[in-house]
Coordinates of N, CA and C in Angstrom, one line a residue:
M88 N 26.4 -39.1 -32.1 CA 25.8 -37.8 -31.7 C 24.3 -37.9 -31.8
T89 N 23.7 -37.3 -30.8 CA 22.2 -37.4 -30.7 C 21.6 -36.5 -31.8
Q90 N 20.6 -37.0 -32.5 CA 20.0 -36.3 -33.6 C 18.8 -35.5 -33.1
K91 N 18.6 -34.2 -33.5 CA 17.5 -33.4 -33.1 C 16.3 -33.8 -34.0
K92 N 15.1 -33.8 -33.4 CA 13.9 -34.0 -34.2 C 12.9 -32.9 -33.9
N93 N 12.3 -32.3 -34.9 CA 11.3 -31.3 -34.7 C 10.0 -31.9 -35.1
I94 N 9.0 -31.8 -34.2 CA 7.7 -32.3 -34.4 C 6.7 -31.2 -34.2
F95 N 5.8 -31.0 -35.2 CA 4.8 -30.0 -35.1 C 3.5 -30.7 -35.0
K96 N 2.6 -30.2 -34.1 CA 1.3 -30.9 -33.9 C 0.3 -29.8 -33.8
R97 N -0.8 -29.8 -34.6 CA -1.9 -28.8 -34.5 C -3.0 -29.3 -33.6
E98 N -3.4 -28.5 -32.6 CA -4.5 -28.9 -31.7 C -5.7 -28.0 -32.1
K99 N -6.8 -28.3 -31.4 CA -8.1 -27.6 -31.6 C -7.8 -26.1 -31.2
G100 N -8.6 -25.2 -31.9 CA -8.5 -23.8 -31.6 C -7.3 -23.1 -32.2
G101 N -6.6 -23.8 -33.1 CA -5.5 -23.2 -33.8 C -4.2 -23.0 -33.0
V102 N -4.1 -23.7 -31.9 CA -2.9 -23.6 -31.1 C -1.9 -24.6 -31.5
E103 N -0.7 -24.1 -31.8 CA 0.4 -25.0 -32.3 C 1.3 -25.4 -31.2
L104 N 1.6 -26.6 -31.1 CA 2.6 -27.1 -30.1 C 3.8 -27.5 -30.8
F105 N 4.9 -26.9 -30.4 CA 6.2 -27.2 -31.0 C 7.0 -28.0 -30.0
V106 N 7.3 -29.2 -30.3 CA 8.0 -30.1 -29.4 C 9.4 -30.4 -29.9
L107 N 10.4 -30.0 -29.2 CA 11.8 -30.2 -29.6 C 12.3 -31.4 -28.8
L108 N 12.7 -32.5 -29.4 CA 13.3 -33.6 -28.7 C 14.8 -33.6 -28.9
L109 N 15.5 -33.5 -27.8 CA 16.9 -33.6 -27.9 C 17.4 -34.7 -26.9
G110 N 17.7 -35.8 -27.5 CA 18.0 -37.0 -26.7 C 16.7 -37.4 -26.0
K111 N 16.8 -37.5 -24.6 CA 15.7 -37.8 -23.8 C 15.0 -36.6 -23.3
A112 N 15.6 -35.4 -23.5 CA 14.9 -34.2 -23.0 C 13.8 -33.7 -23.9
K113 N 12.7 -33.3 -23.4 CA 11.6 -32.9 -24.1 C 11.2 -31.5 -23.7
H114 N 11.1 -30.5 -24.6 CA 10.8 -29.2 -24.3 C 9.5 -28.8 -25.2
Q115 N 8.5 -28.4 -24.5 CA 7.2 -28.1 -25.2 C 6.9 -26.6 -25.1
I116 N 6.7 -26.0 -26.2 CA 6.4 -24.6 -26.2 C 5.1 -24.4 -26.9
T117 N 4.2 -23.7 -26.2 CA 2.9 -23.5 -26.8 C 2.8 -22.0 -27.3
L118 N 2.4 -21.9 -28.5 CA 2.3 -20.6 -29.2 C 0.8 -20.2 -29.2
F119 N 0.5 -19.1 -28.5 CA -0.9 -18.7 -28.4 C -1.1 -17.5 -29.4
D120 N -2.3 -17.3 -29.9 CA -2.6 -16.1 -30.6 C -2.8 -15.0 -29.7
A121 N -1.9 -14.1 -29.7 CA -1.9 -12.9 -28.7 C -2.0 -11.6 -29.6
S122 N -2.7 -10.6 -29.0 CA -2.9 -9.4 -29.7 C -1.5 -8.6 -29.7
P123 N -1.3 -7.7 -30.7 CA -0.1 -7.0 -30.7 C 0.1 -6.2 -29.4
E124 N -0.9 -5.7 -28.8 CA -0.8 -4.9 -27.6 C -0.3 -5.8 -26.4
Q125 N -0.8 -7.1 -26.4 CA -0.4 -8.0 -25.3 C 1.1 -8.4 -25.5
L126 N 1.4 -8.6 -26.8 CA 2.8 -9.0 -27.1 C 3.8 -7.9 -26.7
E127 N 3.3 -6.6 -26.9 CA 4.1 -5.5 -26.6 C 4.3 -5.4 -25.0
L128 N 3.2 -5.6 -24.3 CA 3.3 -5.6 -22.8 C 4.2 -6.7 -22.3
N129 N 4.1 -7.9 -23.0 CA 5.0 -9.0 -22.6 C 6.5 -8.6 -22.8
R130 N 6.8 -8.0 -23.9 CA 8.1 -7.6 -24.2 C 8.6 -6.6 -23.2
L131 N 7.7 -5.6 -22.9 CA 8.1 -4.6 -21.9 C 8.4 -5.2 -20.5
E132 N 7.5 -6.1 -20.1 CA 7.7 -6.8 -18.8 C 9.0 -7.5 -18.8
S133 N 9.4 -8.2 -19.9 CA 10.6 -8.9 -19.9 C 11.8 -8.0 -19.8
K134 N 11.8 -6.9 -20.5 CA 12.9 -5.9 -20.5 C 13.0 -5.2 -19.2
I135 N 11.9 -4.9 -18.5 CA 12.0 -4.2 -17.2 C 12.5 -5.2 -16.2
Q136 N 12.0 -6.4 -16.2 CA 12.5 -7.4 -15.2 C 14.0 -7.7 -15.4
G137 N 14.4 -7.7 -16.7 CA 15.8 -7.8 -17.0 C 16.7 -6.7 -16.4
V138 N 16.2 -5.5 -16.4 CA 16.9 -4.4 -15.8 C 16.9 -4.5 -14.3
L139 N 15.8 -4.8 -13.7 CA 15.7 -4.9 -12.3 C 16.6 -6.1 -11.7
N140 N 16.7 -7.1 -12.5 CA 17.6 -8.2 -12.1 C 19.1 -7.8 -12.0
K141 N 19.4 -6.8 -12.8 CA 20.8 -6.3 -12.8 C 21.1 -5.1 -12.0
L142 N 20.1 -4.6 -11.3 CA 20.2 -3.3 -10.6 C 21.3 -3.4 -9.5
T143 N 22.4 -2.6 -9.7 CA 23.4 -2.5 -8.7 C 23.9 -1.0 -8.7
P144 N 24.6 -0.6 -7.7 CA 25.1 0.8 -7.7 C 26.0 1.1 -8.9
Q145 N 26.8 0.1 -9.3 CA 27.7 0.4 -10.4 C 27.0 0.6 -11.7
K146 N 25.9 -0.1 -11.9 CA 25.2 0.0 -13.2 C 23.9 0.8 -13.1
F147 N 23.8 1.5 -12.0 CA 22.5 2.2 -11.7 C 22.1 3.2 -12.8
D148 N 23.0 4.1 -13.2 CA 22.7 5.2 -14.2 C 22.5 4.6 -15.5
I149 N 23.2 3.6 -15.9 CA 23.0 2.9 -17.2 C 21.7 2.3 -17.3
L150 N 21.3 1.6 -16.2 CA 20.0 0.9 -16.2 C 18.8 1.8 -16.2
V151 N 19.0 2.9 -15.4 CA 17.9 3.9 -15.4 C 17.7 4.5 -16.9
G152 N 18.8 4.7 -17.5 CA 18.7 5.2 -18.9 C 18.0 4.2 -19.8
Q153 N 18.3 2.9 -19.6 CA 17.6 1.9 -20.4 C 16.1 1.9 -20.2
V154 N 15.7 2.0 -18.9 CA 14.3 2.1 -18.7 C 13.6 3.3 -19.3
K155 N 14.3 4.5 -19.2 CA 13.7 5.7 -19.8 C 13.7 5.6 -21.4
N156 N 14.5 4.8 -21.9 CA 14.5 4.7 -23.4 C 13.5 3.7 -23.9
L157 N 12.8 3.0 -23.0 CA 11.7 2.1 -23.4 C 10.5 2.9 -23.8
T158 N 9.7 2.3 -24.6 CA 8.4 2.9 -25.0 C 7.4 2.7 -23.9
I159 N 7.2 3.6 -23.1 CA 6.2 3.6 -22.0 C 5.2 4.7 -22.2
D160 N 4.2 4.5 -23.0 CA 3.3 5.5 -23.5 C 1.8 5.4 -23.2
T161 N 1.5 4.4 -22.4 CA 0.1 4.2 -22.0 C 0.1 4.0 -20.5
E162 N -1.1 4.2 -19.9 CA -1.2 4.0 -18.4 C -1.1 2.5 -18.1
E163 N -1.5 1.7 -19.0 CA -1.3 0.2 -18.7 C 0.1 -0.2 -18.7
K164 N 0.9 0.4 -19.6 CA 2.4 0.1 -19.6 C 3.0 0.7 -18.3
L165 N 2.7 1.9 -18.0 CA 3.3 2.5 -16.8 C 2.9 1.8 -15.5
S166 N 1.7 1.3 -15.4 CA 1.2 0.5 -14.3 C 2.0 -0.8 -14.2
L167 N 2.2 -1.4 -15.3 CA 3.0 -2.6 -15.4 C 4.4 -2.4 -14.8
V168 N 5.1 -1.3 -15.2 CA 6.4 -1.0 -14.7 C 6.4 -0.8 -13.2
I169 N 5.4 -0.1 -12.7 CA 5.3 0.2 -11.3 C 5.1 -1.1 -10.5
D170 N 4.2 -2.0 -11.0 CA 4.0 -3.2 -10.3 C 5.2 -4.0 -10.2
L171 N 6.0 -4.1 -11.3 CA 7.3 -4.8 -11.3 C 8.3 -4.2 -10.3
V172 N 8.4 -2.9 -10.3 CA 9.3 -2.2 -9.4 C 8.9 -2.5 -8.0
Y173 N 7.6 -2.3 -7.7 CA 7.1 -2.5 -6.3 C 7.4 -4.0 -5.9
K174 N 7.1 -4.9 -6.7 CA 7.3 -6.3 -6.3 C 8.8 -6.6 -6.0
N175 N 9.6 -6.1 -6.8 CA 11.0 -6.3 -6.7 C 11.6 -5.5 -5.5
A176 N 11.0 -4.4 -5.1 CA 11.4 -3.7 -4.0 C 11.0 -4.4 -2.7
I177 N 9.9 -5.1 -2.7 CA 9.4 -5.7 -1.5 C 10.0 -7.1 -1.3
Y178 N 10.2 -7.9 -2.4 CA 10.8 -9.2 -2.2 C 11.5 -9.6 -3.5
I179 N 12.5 -10.4 -3.2 CA 13.4 -10.9 -4.3 C 13.3 -12.4 -4.3
N180 N 13.1 -12.9 -5.5 CA 13.1 -14.4 -5.7 C 12.1 -15.1 -4.8
K181 N 10.9 -14.4 -4.6 CA 9.8 -15.0 -3.8 C 10.1 -15.1 -2.4
R182 N 11.2 -14.5 -1.9 CA 11.5 -14.4 -0.5 C 11.5 -13.0 -0.1
F183 N 10.7 -12.7 0.9 CA 10.5 -11.3 1.3 C 11.8 -10.7 1.9
V184 N 12.1 -9.5 1.5 CA 13.4 -8.9 1.8 C 13.3 -8.4 3.2
N185 N 14.4 -8.7 4.0 CA 14.5 -8.0 5.3 C 15.8 -7.2 5.3
E186 N 16.2 -6.7 4.1 CA 17.4 -6.0 3.9 C 17.1 -4.6 3.3
P187 N 17.3 -3.6 4.1 CA 16.9 -2.2 3.7 C 17.6 -1.7 2.4
N188 N 18.8 -2.2 2.2 CA 19.6 -1.7 1.0 C 18.8 -1.9 -0.3
F189 N 18.1 -3.1 -0.4 CA 17.4 -3.3 -1.6 C 16.3 -2.3 -1.8
I190 N 15.6 -2.0 -0.7 CA 14.5 -1.0 -0.8 C 15.0 0.4 -1.1
I191 N 16.1 0.8 -0.5 CA 16.7 2.1 -0.8 C 17.0 2.2 -2.3
A192 N 17.6 1.2 -2.9 CA 18.0 1.2 -4.3 C 16.8 1.4 -5.2
Y193 N 15.7 0.7 -4.8 CA 14.5 0.8 -5.7 C 13.8 2.2 -5.4
A194 N 13.9 2.7 -4.2 CA 13.4 4.1 -4.0 C 14.1 5.1 -4.9
Y195 N 15.4 5.0 -5.0 CA 16.2 5.9 -5.8 C 15.8 5.7 -7.3
L196 N 15.6 4.5 -7.7 CA 15.1 4.2 -9.0 C 13.8 4.9 -9.3
C197 N 12.9 4.8 -8.4 CA 11.6 5.5 -8.5 C 11.7 7.0 -8.6
K198 N 12.6 7.5 -7.8 CA 12.9 9.0 -7.9 C 13.3 9.4 -9.3
R199 N 14.1 8.6 -9.9 CA 14.6 8.9 -11.2 C 13.6 8.8 -12.3
L200 N 12.6 7.9 -12.0 CA 11.5 7.7 -13.0 C 10.3 8.5 -12.7
A201 N 10.3 9.3 -11.7 CA 9.1 9.9 -11.1 C 8.3 10.8 -12.2
L202 N 9.0 11.4 -13.1 CA 8.3 12.3 -14.0 C 7.9 11.7 -15.3
I203 N 8.1 10.4 -15.5 CA 7.6 9.7 -16.7 C 6.0 9.9 -16.6
K204 N 5.5 10.4 -17.7 CA 4.0 10.6 -17.7 C 3.4 10.0 -19.0
V205 N 2.1 9.6 -18.9 CA 1.4 9.1 -20.0 C 0.0 9.7 -20.0
P206 N -0.7 9.7 -21.1 CA -2.1 10.2 -21.2 C -3.0 9.2 -20.5
V207 N -4.0 9.8 -19.9 CA -5.1 9.0 -19.3 C -6.1 8.7 -20.4
A208 N -6.4 7.4 -20.5 CA -7.3 7.0 -21.6 C -8.7 7.7 -21.5
G209 N -9.2 8.2 -22.6 CA -10.5 8.8 -22.6 C -10.5 10.3 -22.1
S210 N -9.3 10.9 -21.8 CA -9.3 12.2 -21.3 C -8.1 13.0 -21.9
M211 N -8.1 14.3 -21.6 CA -7.0 15.1 -22.1 C -5.9 15.2 -21.1
S212 N -6.1 14.6 -19.9 CA -5.1 14.7 -18.8 C -4.0 13.7 -18.9
H213 N -3.0 13.8 -18.0 CA -1.9 12.9 -18.0 C -1.7 12.4 -16.5
V214 N -1.1 11.3 -16.4 CA -0.7 10.8 -15.0 C 0.7 10.4 -15.1
N215 N 1.5 10.6 -14.0 CA 2.9 10.3 -14.0 C 3.2 9.1 -13.1
F216 N 4.4 8.7 -13.2 CA 5.0 7.5 -12.4 C 4.8 7.7 -10.9
R217 N 5.1 8.9 -10.5 CA 5.1 9.2 -9.0 C 3.7 9.0 -8.5
K218 N 2.7 9.6 -9.2 CA 1.3 9.5 -8.7 C 0.8 8.0 -8.6
L219 N 1.1 7.3 -9.7 CA 0.6 5.9 -9.7 C 1.4 5.1 -8.7
L220 N 2.6 5.3 -8.5 CA 3.4 4.6 -7.5 C 2.9 4.8 -6.1
V221 N 2.7 6.1 -5.7 CA 2.2 6.4 -4.4 C 0.8 5.8 -4.2
T222 N -0.1 5.8 -5.2 CA -1.4 5.2 -5.1 C -1.2 3.7 -4.8
K223 N -0.3 3.1 -5.5 CA 0.0 1.6 -5.4 C 0.5 1.3 -3.9
C224 N 1.4 2.1 -3.4 CA 1.9 1.8 -2.1 C 0.9 2.0 -1.0
L225 N 0.0 3.0 -1.1 CA -1.0 3.3 -0.1 C -2.1 2.2 -0.2
K226 N -2.4 1.8 -1.4 CA -3.4 0.7 -1.6 C -2.9 -0.6 -0.9
E227 N -1.6 -0.9 -1.1 CA -1.1 -2.1 -0.5 C -1.0 -2.0 1.0
F228 N -0.7 -0.8 1.5 CA -0.7 -0.5 2.9 C -2.1 -0.8 3.5
E229 N -3.2 -0.3 2.8 CA -4.5 -0.5 3.2 C -4.9 -2.0 3.2
V230 N -4.5 -2.7 2.2 CA -4.7 -4.1 2.1 C -4.1 -4.8 3.3
D231 N -2.9 -4.5 3.6 CA -2.2 -5.1 4.8 C -2.9 -4.9 6.1
Q232 N -3.4 -3.6 6.3 CA -4.1 -3.3 7.5 C -5.4 -4.0 7.6
T233 N -6.1 -4.1 6.4 CA -7.4 -4.8 6.4 C -7.2 -6.3 6.7
V234 N -6.2 -6.9 6.2 CA -5.9 -8.3 6.4 C -5.6 -8.5 7.9
S235 N -4.8 -7.7 8.5 CA -4.4 -7.8 9.9 C -5.7 -7.6 10.8
S236 N -6.5 -6.6 10.5 CA -7.7 -6.4 11.3 C -8.7 -7.5 11.2
S237 N -8.9 -8.0 10.0 CA -9.8 -9.1 9.8 C -9.4 -10.4 10.5
K238 N -8.2 -10.7 10.5 CA -7.7 -11.9 11.2 C -7.8 -11.7 12.7
K239 N -7.5 -10.5 13.1 CA -7.6 -10.3 14.6 C -9.0 -10.3 15.1
E240 N -10.0 -9.7 14.3 CA -11.4 -9.7 14.7 C -12.0 -11.1 14.7
A241 N -11.6 -11.9 13.7 CA -12.1 -13.2 13.5 C -11.4 -14.3 14.4
K242 N -10.3 -13.8 15.0 CA -9.4 -14.7 15.8 C -9.0 -15.9 15.0
V243 N -8.6 -15.6 13.8 CA -8.1 -16.7 12.9 C -6.6 -17.0 13.2
E244 N -6.3 -18.2 13.3 CA -5.0 -18.6 13.5 C -4.3 -19.0 12.2
I245 N -3.1 -18.4 11.9 CA -2.4 -18.7 10.7 C -1.1 -19.4 11.0
D246 N -0.6 -20.2 10.1 CA 0.6 -20.9 10.4 C 1.8 -19.9 10.4
E247 N 2.9 -20.3 11.0 CA 4.0 -19.5 11.3 C 4.6 -18.9 10.0
E248 N 4.7 -19.7 8.9 CA 5.3 -19.3 7.7 C 4.4 -18.2 7.0
E249 N 3.1 -18.4 7.1 CA 2.2 -17.4 6.5 C 2.3 -16.1 7.3
E250 N 2.3 -16.2 8.6 CA 2.4 -15.0 9.4 C 3.7 -14.2 9.2
K251 N 4.8 -15.0 9.0 CA 6.1 -14.3 8.7 C 6.0 -13.6 7.3
K252 N 5.4 -14.2 6.3 CA 5.2 -13.6 5.0 C 4.5 -12.3 5.1
I253 N 3.4 -12.3 5.8 CA 2.5 -11.1 6.0 C 3.3 -10.0 6.7
R254 N 4.1 -10.4 7.7 CA 4.8 -9.4 8.5 C 5.9 -8.8 7.7
Y255 N 6.7 -9.6 6.9 CA 7.7 -9.1 6.0 C 7.2 -8.2 4.9
R256 N 6.0 -8.6 4.4 CA 5.4 -7.8 3.4 C 5.0 -6.4 4.0
Q257 N 4.4 -6.4 5.1 CA 4.0 -5.1 5.8 C 5.3 -4.3 6.1
L258 N 6.3 -4.9 6.6 CA 7.5 -4.2 7.0 C 8.2 -3.7 5.7
G259 N 8.2 -4.5 4.7 CA 8.8 -4.0 3.4 C 8.1 -2.8 2.8
N260 N 6.8 -2.9 2.9 CA 6.0 -1.8 2.3 C 6.2 -0.5 3.1
I261 N 6.2 -0.6 4.4 CA 6.4 0.5 5.3 C 7.8 1.1 5.0
R262 N 8.8 0.3 4.9 CA 10.2 0.8 4.6 C 10.2 1.5 3.3
F263 N 9.6 0.9 2.3 CA 9.6 1.5 1.0 C 8.9 2.9 1.0
I264 N 7.7 2.9 1.7 CA 7.0 4.2 1.8 C 7.9 5.2 2.5
G265 N 8.6 4.8 3.5 CA 9.5 5.7 4.3 C 10.6 6.2 3.4
E266 N 11.2 5.3 2.6 CA 12.3 5.8 1.7 C 11.8 6.7 0.7
L267 N 10.6 6.5 0.2 CA 10.0 7.4 -0.8 C 9.8 8.8 -0.2
F268 N 9.4 8.8 1.1 CA 9.2 10.0 1.8 C 10.5 10.8 1.9
K269 N 11.5 10.1 2.3 CA 12.9 10.7 2.4 C 13.3 11.4 1.1
L270 N 12.9 10.8 0.0 CA 13.2 11.4 -1.3 C 12.2 12.4 -1.9
S271 N 11.3 12.8 -1.0 CA 10.2 13.7 -1.3 C 9.3 13.2 -2.4
M272 N 9.1 11.9 -2.4 CA 8.2 11.3 -3.4 C 6.7 11.3 -2.9
L273 N 6.5 11.5 -1.6 CA 5.2 11.6 -1.0 C 5.3 12.6 0.1
I274 N 4.1 13.2 0.5 CA 4.1 14.3 1.4 C 3.9 13.8 2.9
E275 N 4.3 14.7 3.8 CA 4.3 14.3 5.2 C 2.9 13.9 5.8
P276 N 1.8 14.5 5.4 CA 0.5 14.1 5.9 C 0.2 12.6 5.6
I277 N 0.7 12.1 4.5 CA 0.5 10.7 4.2 C 1.3 9.8 5.2
M278 N 2.5 10.2 5.6 CA 3.2 9.5 6.6 C 2.5 9.5 7.9
H279 N 2.0 10.7 8.3 CA 1.2 10.8 9.5 C 0.0 9.9 9.5
E280 N -0.6 9.7 8.4 CA -1.8 8.9 8.3 C -1.4 7.4 8.5
C281 N -0.3 7.0 7.9 CA 0.2 5.6 8.0 C 0.6 5.3 9.5
I282 N 1.3 6.3 10.1 CA 1.6 6.0 11.5 C 0.4 5.9 12.4
K283 N -0.6 6.8 12.1 CA -1.8 6.8 12.9 C -2.5 5.5 12.8
K284 N -2.6 4.9 11.6 CA -3.3 3.6 11.4 C -2.5 2.5 12.1
L285 N -1.2 2.6 12.0 CA -0.4 1.5 12.7 C -0.6 1.6 14.2
L286 N -0.7 2.8 14.8 CA -0.9 3.0 16.2 C -2.3 2.5 16.6
I287 N -3.3 2.7 15.7 CA -4.7 2.3 16.0 C -4.7 0.7 16.0
Q288 N -3.9 0.1 15.1 CA -3.8 -1.3 15.0 C -3.5 -1.9 16.3
G289 N -2.5 -1.3 17.0 CA -2.2 -1.6 18.4 C -1.4 -2.8 18.7
D290 N -1.2 -3.7 17.8 CA -0.4 -4.9 18.1 C 1.1 -4.6 18.2
D291 N 1.9 -5.4 18.7 CA 3.3 -5.2 18.9 C 4.0 -4.9 17.6
E292 N 3.7 -5.6 16.6 CA 4.4 -5.5 15.3 C 4.1 -4.1 14.7
S293 N 2.8 -3.7 14.8 CA 2.4 -2.4 14.2 C 3.1 -1.3 15.0
L294 N 3.2 -1.4 16.3 CA 3.9 -0.4 17.1 C 5.3 -0.3 16.8
R295 N 6.0 -1.4 16.5 CA 7.4 -1.5 16.1 C 7.6 -0.8 14.8
M296 N 6.7 -1.0 13.9 CA 6.8 -0.4 12.5 C 6.6 1.1 12.6
S297 N 5.6 1.5 13.4 CA 5.4 3.0 13.6 C 6.6 3.7 14.2
L298 N 7.2 3.0 15.2 CA 8.4 3.6 15.8 C 9.6 3.6 14.8
Q299 N 9.7 2.6 14.0 CA 10.8 2.5 13.0 C 10.7 3.7 12.0
I300 N 9.4 4.0 11.6 CA 9.2 5.1 10.7 C 9.7 6.4 11.3
I301 N 9.3 6.6 12.5 CA 9.7 7.9 13.2 C 11.2 7.9 13.4
K302 N 11.8 6.8 13.8 CA 13.2 6.8 14.0 C 14.0 7.0 12.8
N303 N 13.6 6.4 11.7 CA 14.4 6.4 10.5 C 14.2 7.5 9.5
H304 N 13.0 8.2 9.6 CA 12.6 9.1 8.6 C 12.3 10.5 9.1
W305 N 12.6 10.8 10.4 CA 12.5 12.1 11.0 C 13.7 12.5 11.8

């Protein structure tokens, strides 16, 4: 039977490296000095991602309850949750989603979390999940439009894989915004503005996306 050996080594800066040797396999874990706040954020990120990995219609209500029971009491924590939900809504396992059902599920999740609110640092006011989420989606939409315009104006050629990634990201974001609109998470003038910008963009893909919004959400 192979014997386990534990080896501890201290490096400069107080960082400890713990190396576990099991047969020929070597696993190295680096322990960093992290603040309690950062450790708390890391734990929250791990728990939220764990919930999102298991998101299915059968477990939906249970998982929503698990998220609501977590300690989300600062704007930084709420923004972290929104970033994770957004990324998972747009792509899964680093492959951009071309499947509307994923996005619909995450839109419903956002609807259930919409009223979670936290204090704004340095003021007496509060901000809720819905407001930060809408801001996130619109910011990403603007980024996508800026990237498309810049490449078009500069006549920059990009490889097929990169172009596909950009297109799926744009399409995923538009679909997500549309599903949030259907659930009354954002108002109609915002949708009008998105469609207007897509029409101004003028390329075939932007026109298809604008038509898809009109077809699916009105």
